[in-house]
Amino acid sequence: MPFRFRLRESSAPRHADSRAQQRDLVALLLDDGRNIDVLRVRDPRARRIKLSVSERGVRLTLPERASLVAGDRFLAEHRDWLGAQLDRLVETEVAPLVRGESDRLPLRGRMLPLRWEPGRFTAVQLDGDGADACAVFQATSRAGDAALHRALRDFYEAQARADIGRWMPRYLPELPRAPRRVQLKIMSSQWGSLAPDGTMALDLSLVLAPPDAFEYVLVHELCHLIHHDHSPAYWREVEHRFPHWRDQREWFREHGRQLKAQMVALVR
């Protein structure tokens, strides 16, 4: 049975906590006139007040001893930031690929301009480097939706393998062996897995995420070559190689479902 990585796993042993989270909705008026609902959660495990935005909505997390007044003040102080994040969330939503109409593609945590061109074969390529890069979609006159989706999937797989090829060599010297092979596929709930024979599977949608998030999942699975569980010893190996792994795990908790939905909308 493959060893599976789910973002709900914790680095520390779990203990029963009888203190349940308390939840309610708070109405907030933004400066631009929008009225939004904020899910206010009092979490006994929280250490600080936190505001987050995801496709599921806006969430305000309060530690057990934080007052409601402090939470309201925190919301007021971050009203501009909140509006910007909501706008950004709308901008990153990706509709299904439409030939000649889609004008951007997600890649490595940002949106690339997309240009359509006629061609003798159907393929997607990058034009330019860095901030000036754009995607060029060449398509024959007879290419149907299936051919377009296949070309885009091939493009994303090539980009993902290029990233893995850059990162993998720095971790291999401290591992007992290299993965037998790496598969890239669309996964419904997991981000990666490692089979007993050493075959690593990674979710193709990881190439849409910021590079640090993608690299964290790679490190996560590589460390299973040392420990086939999620024991404290395993998490020490992850910490040694990727000290900021908790930040990336939190990123997936907030944006993971949207990331998977983006890939499905584009290549299926």
PDB file of C-alpha atoms in Angstrom:
ATOM      1  CA  MET A   1       0.000   0.000   0.000  1.00  0.00           C
ATOM      2  CA  PRO A   2       1.460   3.429  -0.912  1.00  0.00           C
ATOM      3  CA  PHE A   3       2.309   5.868   1.808  1.00  0.00           C
ATOM      4  CA  ARG A   4       0.029   8.859   1.422  1.00  0.00           C
ATOM      5  CA  PHE A   5       0.465  12.492   2.158  1.00  0.00           C
ATOM      6  CA  ARG A   6      -2.532  14.473   3.336  1.00  0.00           C
ATOM      7  CA  LEU A   7      -2.320  18.020   4.532  1.00  0.00           C
ATOM      8  CA  ARG A   8      -4.154  17.184   7.721  1.00  0.00           C
ATOM      9  CA  GLU A   9      -1.232  15.233   9.089  1.00  0.00           C
ATOM     10  CA  SER A  10       0.587  16.800  12.003  1.00  0.00           C
ATOM     11  CA  SER A  11       4.192  16.703  13.119  1.00  0.00           C
ATOM     12  CA  ALA A  12       3.204  16.222  16.750  1.00  0.00           C
ATOM     13  CA  PRO A  13       1.226  13.457  18.470  1.00  0.00           C
ATOM     14  CA  ARG A  14      -2.449  14.187  18.697  1.00  0.00           C
ATOM     15  CA  HIS A  15      -4.104  14.492  22.037  1.00  0.00           C
ATOM     16  CA  ALA A  16      -7.779  14.727  22.738  1.00  0.00           C
ATOM     17  CA  ASP A  17      -8.926  18.286  23.348  1.00  0.00           C
ATOM     18  CA  SER A  18     -12.337  18.703  24.909  1.00  0.00           C
ATOM     19  CA  ARG A  19     -12.414  22.399  24.065  1.00  0.00           C
ATOM     20  CA  ALA A  20     -14.340  22.645  20.816  1.00  0.00           C
ATOM     21  CA  GLN A  21     -13.957  25.486  18.343  1.00  0.00           C
ATOM     22  CA  GLN A  22     -16.627  28.180  18.514  1.00  0.00           C
ATOM     23  CA  ARG A  23     -17.853  29.602  15.204  1.00  0.00           C
ATOM     24  CA  ASP A  24     -20.090  32.462  14.125  1.00  0.00           C
ATOM     25  CA  LEU A  25     -20.476  34.853  11.213  1.00  0.00           C
ATOM     26  CA  VAL A  26     -19.534  38.529  11.353  1.00  0.00           C
ATOM     27  CA  ALA A  27     -20.696  41.054   8.750  1.00  0.00           C
ATOM     28  CA  LEU A  28     -18.011  43.418   7.474  1.00  0.00           C
ATOM     29  CA  LEU A  29     -18.400  46.474   5.225  1.00  0.00           C
ATOM     30  CA  LEU A  30     -15.376  47.113   3.000  1.00  0.00           C
ATOM     31  CA  ASP A  31     -14.326  50.580   1.886  1.00  0.00           C
ATOM     32  CA  ASP A  32     -15.559  49.881  -1.661  1.00  0.00           C
ATOM     33  CA  GLY A  33     -19.074  49.193  -0.391  1.00  0.00           C
ATOM     34  CA  ARG A  34     -18.963  45.408  -0.484  1.00  0.00           C
ATOM     35  CA  ASN A  35     -20.624  43.569   2.380  1.00  0.00           C
ATOM     36  CA  ILE A  36     -18.939  40.275   3.218  1.00  0.00           C
ATOM     37  CA  ASP A  37     -19.412  37.585   5.832  1.00  0.00           C
ATOM     38  CA  VAL A  38     -16.400  36.651   7.931  1.00  0.00           C
ATOM     39  CA  LEU A  39     -16.321  33.268   9.648  1.00  0.00           C
ATOM     40  CA  ARG A  40     -15.073  33.966  13.178  1.00  0.00           C
ATOM     41  CA  VAL A  41     -13.503  30.921  14.813  1.00  0.00           C
ATOM     42  CA  ARG A  42     -12.254  30.740  18.376  1.00  0.00           C
ATOM     43  CA  ASP A  43      -9.628  28.009  18.299  1.00  0.00           C
ATOM     44  CA  PRO A  44      -7.992  26.808  21.548  1.00  0.00           C
ATOM     45  CA  ARG A  45      -4.920  25.770  19.550  1.00  0.00           C
ATOM     46  CA  ALA A  46      -4.366  29.186  17.939  1.00  0.00           C
ATOM     47  CA  ARG A  47      -1.521  31.299  19.275  1.00  0.00           C
ATOM     48  CA  ARG A  48      -2.341  34.560  17.546  1.00  0.00           C
ATOM     49  CA  ILE A  49      -5.142  36.332  15.719  1.00  0.00           C
ATOM     50  CA  LYS A  50      -5.122  35.345  12.068  1.00  0.00           C
ATOM     51  CA  LEU A  51      -7.069  36.422   8.986  1.00  0.00           C
ATOM     52  CA  SER A  52      -7.164  34.195   5.912  1.00  0.00           C
ATOM     53  CA  VAL A  53      -8.885  34.255   2.525  1.00  0.00           C
ATOM     54  CA  SER A  54      -9.561  31.229   0.347  1.00  0.00           C
ATOM     55  CA  GLU A  55     -12.142  29.978  -2.135  1.00  0.00           C
ATOM     56  CA  ARG A  56     -14.166  28.926   0.919  1.00  0.00           C
ATOM     57  CA  GLY A  57     -14.428  32.524   2.147  1.00  0.00           C
ATOM     58  CA  VAL A  58     -12.906  34.788   4.795  1.00  0.00           C
ATOM     59  CA  ARG A  59     -11.909  33.372   8.169  1.00  0.00           C
ATOM     60  CA  LEU A  60     -10.857  35.185  11.339  1.00  0.00           C
ATOM     61  CA  THR A  61      -9.180  32.916  13.889  1.00  0.00           C
ATOM     62  CA  LEU A  62      -9.007  34.002  17.526  1.00  0.00           C
ATOM     63  CA  PRO A  63      -6.941  32.387  20.283  1.00  0.00           C
ATOM     64  CA  GLU A  64      -8.883  31.300  23.328  1.00  0.00           C
ATOM     65  CA  ARG A  65      -8.015  34.396  25.377  1.00  0.00           C
ATOM     66  CA  ALA A  66      -8.350  37.013  22.627  1.00  0.00           C
ATOM     67  CA  SER A  67     -11.309  39.353  23.080  1.00  0.00           C
ATOM     68  CA  LEU A  68     -13.952  39.959  20.446  1.00  0.00           C
ATOM     69  CA  VAL A  69     -12.988  43.636  20.535  1.00  0.00           C
ATOM     70  CA  ALA A  70      -9.420  42.696  19.609  1.00  0.00           C
ATOM     71  CA  GLY A  71     -10.777  40.621  16.735  1.00  0.00           C
ATOM     72  CA  ASP A  72     -12.924  43.498  15.460  1.00  0.00           C
ATOM     73  CA  ARG A  73      -9.941  45.831  15.655  1.00  0.00           C
ATOM     74  CA  PHE A  74      -7.816  43.336  13.711  1.00  0.00           C
ATOM     75  CA  LEU A  75     -10.473  43.161  10.987  1.00  0.00           C
ATOM     76  CA  ALA A  76     -10.655  46.955  10.765  1.00  0.00           C
ATOM     77  CA  GLU A  77      -6.874  47.283  10.524  1.00  0.00           C
ATOM     78  CA  HIS A  78      -6.712  44.752   7.699  1.00  0.00           C
ATOM     79  CA  ARG A  79      -9.759  45.915   5.720  1.00  0.00           C
ATOM     80  CA  ASP A  80      -7.657  47.142   2.759  1.00  0.00           C
ATOM     81  CA  TRP A  81      -5.609  43.944   2.714  1.00  0.00           C
ATOM     82  CA  LEU A  82      -8.770  41.882   2.829  1.00  0.00           C
ATOM     83  CA  GLY A  83     -10.282  43.690  -0.152  1.00  0.00           C
ATOM     84  CA  ALA A  84      -7.099  43.179  -2.160  1.00  0.00           C
ATOM     85  CA  GLN A  85      -7.011  39.462  -1.342  1.00  0.00           C
ATOM     86  CA  LEU A  86     -10.628  39.008  -2.398  1.00  0.00           C
ATOM     87  CA  ASP A  87      -9.888  40.763  -5.695  1.00  0.00           C
ATOM     88  CA  ARG A  88      -6.856  38.557  -6.199  1.00  0.00           C
ATOM     89  CA  LEU A  89      -8.915  35.440  -5.527  1.00  0.00           C
ATOM     90  CA  VAL A  90     -11.323  36.419  -8.304  1.00  0.00           C
ATOM     91  CA  GLU A  91      -8.429  37.120 -10.673  1.00  0.00           C
ATOM     92  CA  THR A  92      -6.897  33.683 -10.131  1.00  0.00           C
ATOM     93  CA  GLU A  93     -10.081  31.774 -10.951  1.00  0.00           C
ATOM     94  CA  VAL A  94      -9.588  29.930 -14.229  1.00  0.00           C
ATOM     95  CA  ALA A  95     -12.424  29.083 -16.605  1.00  0.00           C
ATOM     96  CA  PRO A  96     -12.207  26.050 -18.904  1.00  0.00           C
ATOM     97  CA  LEU A  97      -9.837  26.444 -21.825  1.00  0.00           C
ATOM     98  CA  VAL A  98     -11.520  28.027 -24.860  1.00  0.00           C
ATOM     99  CA  ARG A  99      -9.651  28.121 -28.142  1.00  0.00           C
ATOM    100  CA  GLY A 100      -8.808  31.633 -29.239  1.00  0.00           C
ATOM    101  CA  GLU A 101     -10.510  33.197 -26.210  1.00  0.00           C
ATOM    102  CA  SER A 102      -8.567  32.119 -23.118  1.00  0.00           C
ATOM    103  CA  ASP A 103      -5.907  34.772 -22.616  1.00  0.00           C
ATOM    104  CA  ARG A 104      -3.954  33.521 -19.580  1.00  0.00           C
ATOM    105  CA  LEU A 105      -2.693  30.331 -17.989  1.00  0.00           C
ATOM    106  CA  PRO A 106      -1.658  29.636 -14.382  1.00  0.00           C
ATOM    107  CA  LEU A 107       1.908  28.466 -13.800  1.00  0.00           C
ATOM    108  CA  ARG A 108       4.169  28.514 -10.717  1.00  0.00           C
ATOM    109  CA  GLY A 109       1.923  30.744  -8.642  1.00  0.00           C
ATOM    110  CA  ARG A 110       1.137  33.414 -11.225  1.00  0.00           C
ATOM    111  CA  MET A 111      -0.888  34.002 -14.356  1.00  0.00           C
ATOM    112  CA  LEU A 112       0.933  33.974 -17.689  1.00  0.00           C
ATOM    113  CA  PRO A 113      -0.385  35.861 -20.716  1.00  0.00           C
ATOM    114  CA  LEU A 114      -1.535  33.384 -23.371  1.00  0.00           C
ATOM    115  CA  ARG A 115      -1.155  33.935 -27.104  1.00  0.00           C
ATOM    116  CA  TRP A 116      -2.807  31.750 -29.751  1.00  0.00           C
ATOM    117  CA  GLU A 117      -1.105  30.996 -33.076  1.00  0.00           C
ATOM    118  CA  PRO A 118      -1.844  28.660 -35.993  1.00  0.00           C
ATOM    119  CA  GLY A 119       0.633  25.823 -36.410  1.00  0.00           C
ATOM    120  CA  ARG A 120       1.393  22.559 -38.182  1.00  0.00           C
ATOM    121  CA  PHE A 121       1.073  20.733 -34.862  1.00  0.00           C
ATOM    122  CA  THR A 122      -0.672  21.396 -31.554  1.00  0.00           C
ATOM    123  CA  ALA A 123       1.565  22.295 -28.612  1.00  0.00           C
ATOM    124  CA  VAL A 124       2.124  24.849 -25.868  1.00  0.00           C
ATOM    125  CA  GLN A 125       5.480  26.546 -25.326  1.00  0.00           C
ATOM    126  CA  LEU A 126       6.963  29.290 -23.191  1.00  0.00           C
ATOM    127  CA  ASP A 127       8.131  32.455 -24.885  1.00  0.00           C
ATOM    128  CA  GLY A 128      10.568  34.573 -22.875  1.00  0.00           C
ATOM    129  CA  ASP A 129      11.863  34.294 -19.329  1.00  0.00           C
ATOM    130  CA  GLY A 130      10.938  35.522 -15.875  1.00  0.00           C
ATOM    131  CA  ALA A 131       8.334  38.248 -15.533  1.00  0.00           C
ATOM    132  CA  ASP A 132       8.223  38.761 -19.317  1.00  0.00           C
ATOM    133  CA  ALA A 133       7.357  35.140 -20.122  1.00  0.00           C
ATOM    134  CA  CYS A 134       4.132  34.251 -21.870  1.00  0.00           C
ATOM    135  CA  ALA A 135       2.580  31.009 -23.078  1.00  0.00           C
ATOM    136  CA  VAL A 136       2.120  30.384 -26.791  1.00  0.00           C
ATOM    137  CA  PHE A 137      -0.549  27.891 -27.832  1.00  0.00           C
ATOM    138  CA  GLN A 138      -0.031  26.641 -31.369  1.00  0.00           C
ATOM    139  CA  ALA A 139      -2.939  24.646 -32.787  1.00  0.00           C
ATOM    140  CA  THR A 140      -3.786  23.105 -36.124  1.00  0.00           C
ATOM    141  CA  SER A 141      -7.070  24.017 -37.764  1.00  0.00           C
ATOM    142  CA  ARG A 142      -8.433  20.525 -37.094  1.00  0.00           C
ATOM    143  CA  ALA A 143      -7.431  20.295 -33.436  1.00  0.00           C
ATOM    144  CA  GLY A 144     -10.448  19.621 -31.246  1.00  0.00           C
ATOM    145  CA  ASP A 145     -10.881  20.088 -27.512  1.00  0.00           C
ATOM    146  CA  ALA A 146      -9.284  16.730 -26.714  1.00  0.00           C
ATOM    147  CA  ALA A 147      -6.131  17.651 -28.642  1.00  0.00           C
ATOM    148  CA  LEU A 148      -5.946  21.070 -26.970  1.00  0.00           C
ATOM    149  CA  HIS A 149      -6.307  19.562 -23.505  1.00  0.00           C
ATOM    150  CA  ARG A 150      -3.698  16.914 -24.271  1.00  0.00           C
ATOM    151  CA  ALA A 151      -1.228  19.542 -25.466  1.00  0.00           C
ATOM    152  CA  LEU A 152      -1.764  21.635 -22.360  1.00  0.00           C
ATOM    153  CA  ARG A 153      -1.342  18.628 -20.111  1.00  0.00           C
ATOM    154  CA  ASP A 154       1.918  17.738 -21.887  1.00  0.00           C
ATOM    155  CA  PHE A 155       3.095  21.312 -21.350  1.00  0.00           C
ATOM    156  CA  TYR A 156       2.364  21.240 -17.635  1.00  0.00           C
ATOM    157  CA  GLU A 157       4.041  17.857 -17.225  1.00  0.00           C
ATOM    158  CA  ALA A 158       7.166  19.095 -18.998  1.00  0.00           C
ATOM    159  CA  GLN A 159       7.299  22.170 -16.757  1.00  0.00           C
ATOM    160  CA  ALA A 160       6.787  20.056 -13.627  1.00  0.00           C
ATOM    161  CA  ARG A 161       9.552  17.642 -14.618  1.00  0.00           C
ATOM    162  CA  ALA A 162      11.876  20.570 -15.259  1.00  0.00           C
ATOM    163  CA  ASP A 163      11.258  21.805 -11.695  1.00  0.00           C
ATOM    164  CA  ILE A 164      11.779  18.350 -10.218  1.00  0.00           C
ATOM    165  CA  GLY A 165      14.978  17.998 -12.228  1.00  0.00           C
ATOM    166  CA  ARG A 166      16.317  21.214 -10.685  1.00  0.00           C
ATOM    167  CA  TRP A 167      15.402  20.348  -7.107  1.00  0.00           C
ATOM    168  CA  MET A 168      15.999  16.612  -6.838  1.00  0.00           C
ATOM    169  CA  PRO A 169      19.829  16.579  -7.104  1.00  0.00           C
ATOM    170  CA  ARG A 170      20.288  18.717  -3.983  1.00  0.00           C
ATOM    171  CA  TYR A 171      18.434  16.165  -1.820  1.00  0.00           C
ATOM    172  CA  LEU A 172      19.650  12.849  -3.223  1.00  0.00           C
ATOM    173  CA  PRO A 173      23.089  12.765  -1.499  1.00  0.00           C
ATOM    174  CA  GLU A 174      21.446  12.468   1.950  1.00  0.00           C
ATOM    175  CA  LEU A 175      18.902   9.832   0.932  1.00  0.00           C
ATOM    176  CA  PRO A 176      19.367   6.054   1.066  1.00  0.00           C
ATOM    177  CA  ARG A 177      18.339   5.786  -2.592  1.00  0.00           C
ATOM    178  CA  ALA A 178      16.633   7.737  -5.342  1.00  0.00           C
ATOM    179  CA  PRO A 179      12.976   7.226  -6.227  1.00  0.00           C
ATOM    180  CA  ARG A 180      12.524   4.399  -8.707  1.00  0.00           C
ATOM    181  CA  ARG A 181      10.563   6.742 -10.962  1.00  0.00           C
ATOM    182  CA  VAL A 182       8.334   9.808 -10.709  1.00  0.00           C
ATOM    183  CA  GLN A 183       4.792   9.846 -12.038  1.00  0.00           C
ATOM    184  CA  LEU A 184       2.732  12.988 -12.562  1.00  0.00           C
ATOM    185  CA  LYS A 185      -1.034  12.620 -12.553  1.00  0.00           C
ATOM    186  CA  ILE A 186      -4.209  14.345 -11.477  1.00  0.00           C
ATOM    187  CA  MET A 187      -5.022  13.219  -7.934  1.00  0.00           C
ATOM    188  CA  SER A 188      -8.382  13.810  -6.292  1.00  0.00           C
ATOM    189  CA  SER A 189      -7.283  14.364  -2.681  1.00  0.00           C
ATOM    190  CA  GLN A 190      -3.600  13.576  -2.286  1.00  0.00           C
ATOM    191  CA  TRP A 191      -0.659  15.717  -3.318  1.00  0.00           C
ATOM    192  CA  GLY A 192       1.840  12.903  -3.463  1.00  0.00           C
ATOM    193  CA  SER A 193       2.555   9.306  -2.505  1.00  0.00           C
ATOM    194  CA  LEU A 194       5.465   6.886  -2.357  1.00  0.00           C
ATOM    195  CA  ALA A 195       4.916   3.224  -3.169  1.00  0.00           C
ATOM    196  CA  PRO A 196       6.904   0.431  -1.481  1.00  0.00           C
ATOM    197  CA  ASP A 197       8.858  -0.135  -4.702  1.00  0.00           C
ATOM    198  CA  GLY A 198      10.076   3.485  -4.606  1.00  0.00           C
ATOM    199  CA  THR A 199       7.732   4.857  -7.259  1.00  0.00           C
ATOM    200  CA  MET A 200       6.773   8.437  -6.423  1.00  0.00           C
ATOM    201  CA  ALA A 201       3.500   9.952  -7.608  1.00  0.00           C
ATOM    202  CA  LEU A 202       2.931  13.708  -7.562  1.00  0.00           C
ATOM    203  CA  ASP A 203      -0.183  15.714  -8.365  1.00  0.00           C
ATOM    204  CA  LEU A 204       0.228  17.501 -11.692  1.00  0.00           C
ATOM    205  CA  SER A 205      -1.520  20.577 -10.309  1.00  0.00           C
ATOM    206  CA  LEU A 206       1.519  21.233  -8.096  1.00  0.00           C
ATOM    207  CA  VAL A 207       3.125  22.994 -11.058  1.00  0.00           C
ATOM    208  CA  LEU A 208       0.434  25.667 -10.742  1.00  0.00           C
ATOM    209  CA  ALA A 209       1.470  26.407  -7.140  1.00  0.00           C
ATOM    210  CA  PRO A 210       4.267  28.724  -6.004  1.00  0.00           C
ATOM    211  CA  PRO A 211       7.577  26.853  -6.390  1.00  0.00           C
ATOM    212  CA  ASP A 212       8.214  26.611  -2.631  1.00  0.00           C
ATOM    213  CA  ALA A 213       4.909  24.779  -2.163  1.00  0.00           C
ATOM    214  CA  PHE A 214       5.714  22.306  -4.949  1.00  0.00           C
ATOM    215  CA  GLU A 215       9.209  21.711  -3.610  1.00  0.00           C
ATOM    216  CA  TYR A 216       7.847  21.047  -0.122  1.00  0.00           C
ATOM    217  CA  VAL A 217       5.664  18.193  -1.413  1.00  0.00           C
ATOM    218  CA  LEU A 218       8.664  16.735  -3.220  1.00  0.00           C
ATOM    219  CA  VAL A 219      10.728  16.869  -0.022  1.00  0.00           C
ATOM    220  CA  HIS A 220       7.817  15.381   1.920  1.00  0.00           C
ATOM    221  CA  GLU A 221       7.752  12.321  -0.318  1.00  0.00           C
ATOM    222  CA  LEU A 222      11.538  12.007  -0.529  1.00  0.00           C
ATOM    223  CA  CYS A 223      11.730  11.792   3.246  1.00  0.00           C
ATOM    224  CA  HIS A 224       9.509   8.707   3.094  1.00  0.00           C
ATOM    225  CA  LEU A 225      12.515   6.964   1.595  1.00  0.00           C
ATOM    226  CA  ILE A 226      13.985   7.266   5.110  1.00  0.00           C
ATOM    227  CA  HIS A 227      10.891   6.788   7.278  1.00  0.00           C
ATOM    228  CA  HIS A 228       7.731   5.130   5.955  1.00  0.00           C
ATOM    229  CA  ASP A 229       5.476   6.914   8.439  1.00  0.00           C
ATOM    230  CA  HIS A 230       4.801  10.348   9.931  1.00  0.00           C
ATOM    231  CA  SER A 231       6.634   9.825  13.184  1.00  0.00           C
ATOM    232  CA  PRO A 232       8.554  12.614  14.972  1.00  0.00           C
ATOM    233  CA  ALA A 233      11.723  11.169  13.428  1.00  0.00           C
ATOM    234  CA  TYR A 234      10.211  11.567   9.968  1.00  0.00           C
ATOM    235  CA  TRP A 235       9.253  15.194  10.562  1.00  0.00           C
ATOM    236  CA  ARG A 236      12.773  15.936  11.801  1.00  0.00           C
ATOM    237  CA  GLU A 237      14.045  14.816   8.400  1.00  0.00           C
ATOM    238  CA  VAL A 238      11.572  17.157   6.689  1.00  0.00           C
ATOM    239  CA  GLU A 239      12.537  20.006   9.031  1.00  0.00           C
ATOM    240  CA  HIS A 240      16.233  19.460   8.305  1.00  0.00           C
ATOM    241  CA  ARG A 241      15.709  19.768   4.562  1.00  0.00           C
ATOM    242  CA  PHE A 242      12.841  22.259   4.442  1.00  0.00           C
ATOM    243  CA  PRO A 243      12.616  24.370   7.633  1.00  0.00           C
ATOM    244  CA  HIS A 244       9.616  26.389   6.443  1.00  0.00           C
ATOM    245  CA  TRP A 245       7.434  23.391   5.631  1.00  0.00           C
ATOM    246  CA  ARG A 246       4.664  24.527   7.988  1.00  0.00           C
ATOM    247  CA  ASP A 247       4.118  27.700   5.946  1.00  0.00           C
ATOM    248  CA  GLN A 248       3.691  25.645   2.793  1.00  0.00           C
ATOM    249  CA  ARG A 249       1.324  23.197   4.453  1.00  0.00           C
ATOM    250  CA  GLU A 250      -0.802  26.146   5.547  1.00  0.00           C
ATOM    251  CA  TRP A 251      -0.767  27.474   1.986  1.00  0.00           C
ATOM    252  CA  PHE A 252      -2.200  24.182   0.745  1.00  0.00           C
ATOM    253  CA  ARG A 253      -4.895  24.240   3.388  1.00  0.00           C
ATOM    254  CA  GLU A 254      -6.065  27.620   2.124  1.00  0.00           C
ATOM    255  CA  HIS A 255      -5.566  27.212  -1.617  1.00  0.00           C
ATOM    256  CA  GLY A 256      -5.302  23.494  -2.331  1.00  0.00           C
ATOM    257  CA  ARG A 257      -8.847  22.860  -3.484  1.00  0.00           C
ATOM    258  CA  GLN A 258      -8.730  25.817  -5.864  1.00  0.00           C
ATOM    259  CA  LEU A 259      -5.432  24.557  -7.280  1.00  0.00           C
ATOM    260  CA  LYS A 260      -6.859  21.141  -8.087  1.00  0.00           C
ATOM    261  CA  ALA A 261      -9.986  22.715  -9.586  1.00  0.00           C
ATOM    262  CA  GLN A 262      -7.826  24.879 -11.862  1.00  0.00           C
ATOM    263  CA  MET A 263      -6.016  21.898 -13.325  1.00  0.00           C
ATOM    264  CA  VAL A 264      -9.200  19.903 -13.878  1.00  0.00           C
ATOM    265  CA  ALA A 265     -10.844  22.877 -15.611  1.00  0.00           C
ATOM    266  CA  LEU A 266      -7.903  23.274 -17.962  1.00  0.00           C
ATOM    267  CA  VAL A 267      -6.971  19.743 -19.037  1.00  0.00           C
ATOM    268  CA  ARG A 268     -10.186  17.717 -18.823  1.00  0.00           C
TER     269      ARG A 268
END
